[in-house]
Amino acid sequence: MKIISAPDYQSMSRKAANIISAQVILFPNSVLGLATGSTPLGVYKQLIEWYKKDDIDFSKVHSVNLDEYCGLSGEHEQSYRYYMDTNFFSQVNLPIENTNVPNGLAKDIDAECKRYDNVITSLGGIDLQLLGIGHTGHIGFNEPDDDFDKTTHCVKLKQKTIDANARFFENASEVPQRALTMGIKAIMQAKKILLVANGSGKAEILCRSLFGPITPEVPASILQLHNDLTVVADEEALAVIRGKYPSAIG
Ligand code: F6R
């Protein structure tokens, strides 16, 4: 595991974007696993800037997103399809037909989960998976549980996650209670994982995830078992790790 520290959000975003950019320059037909949420917004912004300067070409890239709220169509402003289209896909030359987000409106949820796993398999798996981390330690929407859920599945969101995401909705009651999420297996089978985190609110859970016991109670703790994990975090998110394991930060 490599932990890279950044002085602030902008620097975290630029460093993480550099890693994604290197992946796409070296391997133009990469499969990128993408995340939503507020943390990666700066990463997408930076990638768009470099694309506009002709420094990156996404024309051969395929993407698979981690998750989607159940019950929201891709046109809903808080759906993750809408987020990706608005904040990234519409601003770079990644062909929209190469992009994949679970269908939150699927009637047959089991069939949709199987379809999504098949999409990932048919693409040959993920080359680089971008992850944020939730306050519960979730990755994608894999919430704390008794077991690690391996395949794409439907989850009931924890109240803490609903409360954290309420900031994007009129109020907490509008946040969907359930979501479809890629499972731990596809995430762990990604060739490389890039986890981004910023802000003091993530400091405790980041430390527990990277240095605590590996347990489905802290889903991100499974990442300790990945052999190519890079964490890019700002100093606030690294505060607890810096206090307890200073030599772990590169
Ligand atoms: C979103 C996702 C989530 C977020 C996490 C952190 O696709 O997979 O795991 O990464 O909830 O969200 P922010 O970045 O908003 O703190």
Coordinates of C-alpha atoms and ligand atoms in Angstrom, one line a residue, residues 34-40 65-67 80 131-135 138-141 161 165 167-168 181 198 202, ligand 1:
L34 CA -15.3 5.3 -11.4
A35 CA -16.8 6.7 -8.3
T36 CA -19.2 9.6 -7.5
G37 CA -19.6 11.7 -4.4
S38 CA -17.9 15.0 -3.5
T39 CA -14.3 13.7 -3.1
P40 CA -13.6 12.8 -6.8
N65 CA -19.3 3.0 -12.1
L66 CA -19.5 1.7 -8.7
D67 CA -23.1 2.3 -7.8
Y80 CA -25.1 8.8 -10.2
L131 CA -12.7 4.8 -4.8
G132 CA -13.9 7.3 -2.2
I133 CA -14.6 6.2 1.3
G134 CA -17.9 6.7 3.3
H135 CA -18.1 7.6 6.9
H138 CA -18.2 1.8 2.8
I139 CA -16.6 1.5 -0.6
G140 CA -19.1 1.8 -3.5
F141 CA -22.2 1.3 -1.4
T161 CA -24.8 7.3 4.8
N165 CA -25.8 12.2 1.4
R167 CA -26.8 17.4 1.6
F168 CA -27.4 16.8 -2.1
T181 CA -23.5 -1.5 -5.8
N198 CA -10.1 14.5 2.1
K202 CA -12.6 10.9 7.0
Ligands
F6R1 C1 -19.9 6.9 -4.7 C2 -19.4 5.9 -3.8 C3 -19.2 6.2 -2.3 C4 -18.5 7.5 -2.0 C5 -18.5 7.7 -0.5 C6 -17.8 9.0 -0.2 O1 -19.9 6.3 -6.0 O2 -19.0 4.8 -4.2 O3 -18.6 5.1 -1.7 O4 -17.2 7.4 -2.5 O5 -19.8 7.8 0.0 O6 -18.6 10.1 -0.6 P1 -18.0 11.6 -0.6 O7 -16.9 11.6 -1.5 O8 -19.2 12.4 -1.0 O9 -17.6 11.8 0.8

